[in-house]
């Protein structure tokens, strides 16, 4: 299957497919006598996996390592489970940071609502952000 057909089937652009190939997520396909890439039919499933793994938050390096395990004949389930747990931990940490930032911003918003710009002096940069 030529790259345009693969792109149409997967909903990806030809540029994205070439990028995935260059990034090591797709093996280099055989070439036709005319020099065109000739992707095997199972490439569409591999691209769907890459897209789904990215949607789950895996990096291209992580996806590449999962594919390398599968390509070597091993089931990557254990590795995928560990990656998912790592990403969940990172998300939980980020959510805690965001909750803390929201608390600070709400406090600053209350301060901003009662700040009179006419009371600021030339020495003040911003009394809303400066601790009282």
Short mmCIF file of C-alpha atoms in Angstrom, two decimals:
data_model
loop_
_atom_site.label_atom_id
_atom_site.label_comp_id
_atom_site.label_asym_id
_atom_site.label_seq_id
_atom_site.Cartn_x
_atom_site.Cartn_y
_atom_site.Cartn_z
CA UNK A 1 0.00 0.00 0.00
CA UNK A 2 1.39 3.39 -0.93
CA UNK A 3 1.75 6.14 1.63
CA UNK A 4 -1.24 8.11 0.33
CA UNK A 5 -3.51 5.09 0.73
CA UNK A 6 -2.13 4.45 4.21
CA UNK A 7 -2.71 8.08 5.14
CA UNK A 8 -6.31 7.92 3.91
CA UNK A 9 -6.94 4.68 5.80
CA UNK A 10 -5.46 5.91 9.08
CA UNK A 11 -6.48 9.57 8.99
CA UNK A 12 -2.85 10.64 9.34
CA UNK A 13 -0.93 12.84 6.97
CA UNK A 14 1.83 11.46 4.77
CA UNK A 15 4.19 13.81 6.58
CA UNK A 16 3.25 12.24 9.94
CA UNK A 17 3.75 8.74 8.58
CA UNK A 18 7.19 9.67 7.26
CA UNK A 19 8.01 11.25 10.62
CA UNK A 20 6.99 8.08 12.49
CA UNK A 21 9.17 6.06 10.14
CA UNK A 22 12.13 8.40 10.71
CA UNK A 23 11.51 8.30 14.49
CA UNK A 24 11.79 4.52 14.49
CA UNK A 25 8.12 3.80 15.18
CA UNK A 26 7.65 2.16 11.78
CA UNK A 27 10.16 -0.06 10.10
CA UNK A 28 11.26 1.17 6.71
CA UNK A 29 8.88 -0.36 4.19
CA UNK A 30 10.02 -2.11 1.06
CA UNK A 31 10.10 0.00 -2.08
CA UNK A 32 8.36 -0.55 -5.37
CA UNK A 33 10.50 -0.77 -8.51
CA UNK A 34 9.61 2.90 -9.02
CA UNK A 35 11.01 3.80 -5.59
CA UNK A 36 7.68 4.36 -3.81
CA UNK A 37 7.17 3.15 -0.25
CA UNK A 38 5.07 -0.02 -0.23
CA UNK A 39 3.64 -0.44 3.27
CA UNK A 40 2.33 -3.86 4.33
CA UNK A 41 -1.35 -3.95 5.40
CA UNK A 42 -0.53 -4.41 9.13
CA UNK A 43 1.08 -0.94 9.17
CA UNK A 44 -2.35 0.65 9.67
CA UNK A 45 -2.82 -1.25 12.95
CA UNK A 46 0.65 -0.20 14.11
CA UNK A 47 -0.15 3.45 13.36
CA UNK A 48 -3.45 3.13 15.25
CA UNK A 49 -1.48 1.81 18.22
CA UNK A 50 0.94 4.75 18.04
CA UNK A 51 -1.95 7.22 17.91
CA UNK A 52 -3.73 5.54 20.85
CA UNK A 53 -0.54 5.39 22.90
CA UNK A 54 0.09 9.09 22.29
CA UNK A 55 -3.50 9.88 23.30
CA UNK A 56 -2.80 8.03 26.57
CA UNK A 57 0.15 10.36 27.16
CA UNK A 58 3.05 8.08 26.24
CA UNK A 59 6.06 9.73 24.68
CA UNK A 60 7.44 8.64 21.34
CA UNK A 61 10.45 7.12 23.13
CA UNK A 62 8.13 5.10 25.38
CA UNK A 63 6.07 3.98 22.41
CA UNK A 64 9.24 3.01 20.55
CA UNK A 65 10.33 0.85 23.51
CA UNK A 66 6.94 -0.89 23.65
CA UNK A 67 7.07 -1.56 19.91
CA UNK A 68 10.64 -2.87 20.22
CA UNK A 69 9.49 -5.40 22.81
CA UNK A 70 6.59 -6.48 20.62
CA UNK A 71 8.85 -6.68 17.57
CA UNK A 72 11.24 -8.94 19.49
CA UNK A 73 8.36 -11.34 20.15
CA UNK A 74 7.67 -10.35 23.76
CA UNK A 75 4.32 -9.17 25.08
CA UNK A 76 4.85 -5.60 26.37
CA UNK A 77 1.97 -5.72 28.89
CA UNK A 78 4.17 -5.41 31.99
CA UNK A 79 6.08 -2.47 30.57
CA UNK A 80 2.88 -0.76 29.43
CA UNK A 81 1.39 -1.22 32.90
CA UNK A 82 4.44 0.38 34.50
CA UNK A 83 4.34 3.29 32.04
CA UNK A 84 0.66 3.86 32.80
CA UNK A 85 1.37 3.91 36.55
CA UNK A 86 4.23 6.38 36.05
CA UNK A 87 2.01 8.67 34.01
CA UNK A 88 -0.82 8.45 36.54
CA UNK A 89 1.60 9.39 39.32
CA UNK A 90 2.85 12.36 37.29
CA UNK A 91 -0.71 13.48 36.57
CA UNK A 92 -1.67 13.22 40.24
CA UNK A 93 1.38 15.30 41.17
CA UNK A 94 0.55 17.90 38.50
CA UNK A 95 -3.08 18.07 39.64
CA UNK A 96 -1.93 18.76 43.20
CA UNK A 97 0.32 21.54 41.90
CA UNK A 98 -2.57 22.99 39.91
CA UNK A 99 -4.90 22.90 42.93
CA UNK A 100 -2.28 24.78 44.93
CA UNK A 101 -1.84 27.33 42.14
CA UNK A 102 -5.63 27.78 41.94
CA UNK A 103 -5.76 28.51 45.68
CA UNK A 104 -3.04 31.14 45.35
CA UNK A 105 -4.72 32.70 42.29
CA UNK A 106 -8.10 32.89 44.02
CA UNK A 107 -6.46 34.71 46.93
CA UNK A 108 -4.78 37.10 44.49
CA UNK A 109 -8.08 37.63 42.65
CA UNK A 110 -9.74 38.66 45.92
CA UNK A 111 -6.86 41.05 46.59
CA UNK A 112 -7.11 42.45 43.04
CA UNK A 113 -10.84 43.05 43.46
CA UNK A 114 -10.25 45.38 46.41
CA UNK A 115 -7.05 47.07 45.23
CA UNK A 116 -7.36 50.72 44.33
CA UNK A 117 -4.77 51.61 41.65
CA UNK A 118 -4.77 55.21 42.91
CA UNK A 119 -3.12 54.05 46.15
CA UNK A 120 -0.10 52.55 44.39
CA UNK A 121 3.12 54.49 44.69
CA UNK A 122 5.89 54.88 42.12
CA UNK A 123 7.97 52.43 44.16
CA UNK A 124 5.35 49.69 43.87
CA UNK A 125 5.59 47.31 40.97
CA UNK A 126 2.25 45.65 41.68
CA UNK A 127 0.68 45.56 45.10
CA UNK A 128 -1.56 42.68 44.10
CA UNK A 129 1.38 40.32 43.66
CA UNK A 130 3.51 41.78 46.46
CA UNK A 131 2.96 40.17 49.83
CA UNK A 132 1.39 42.63 52.26
#
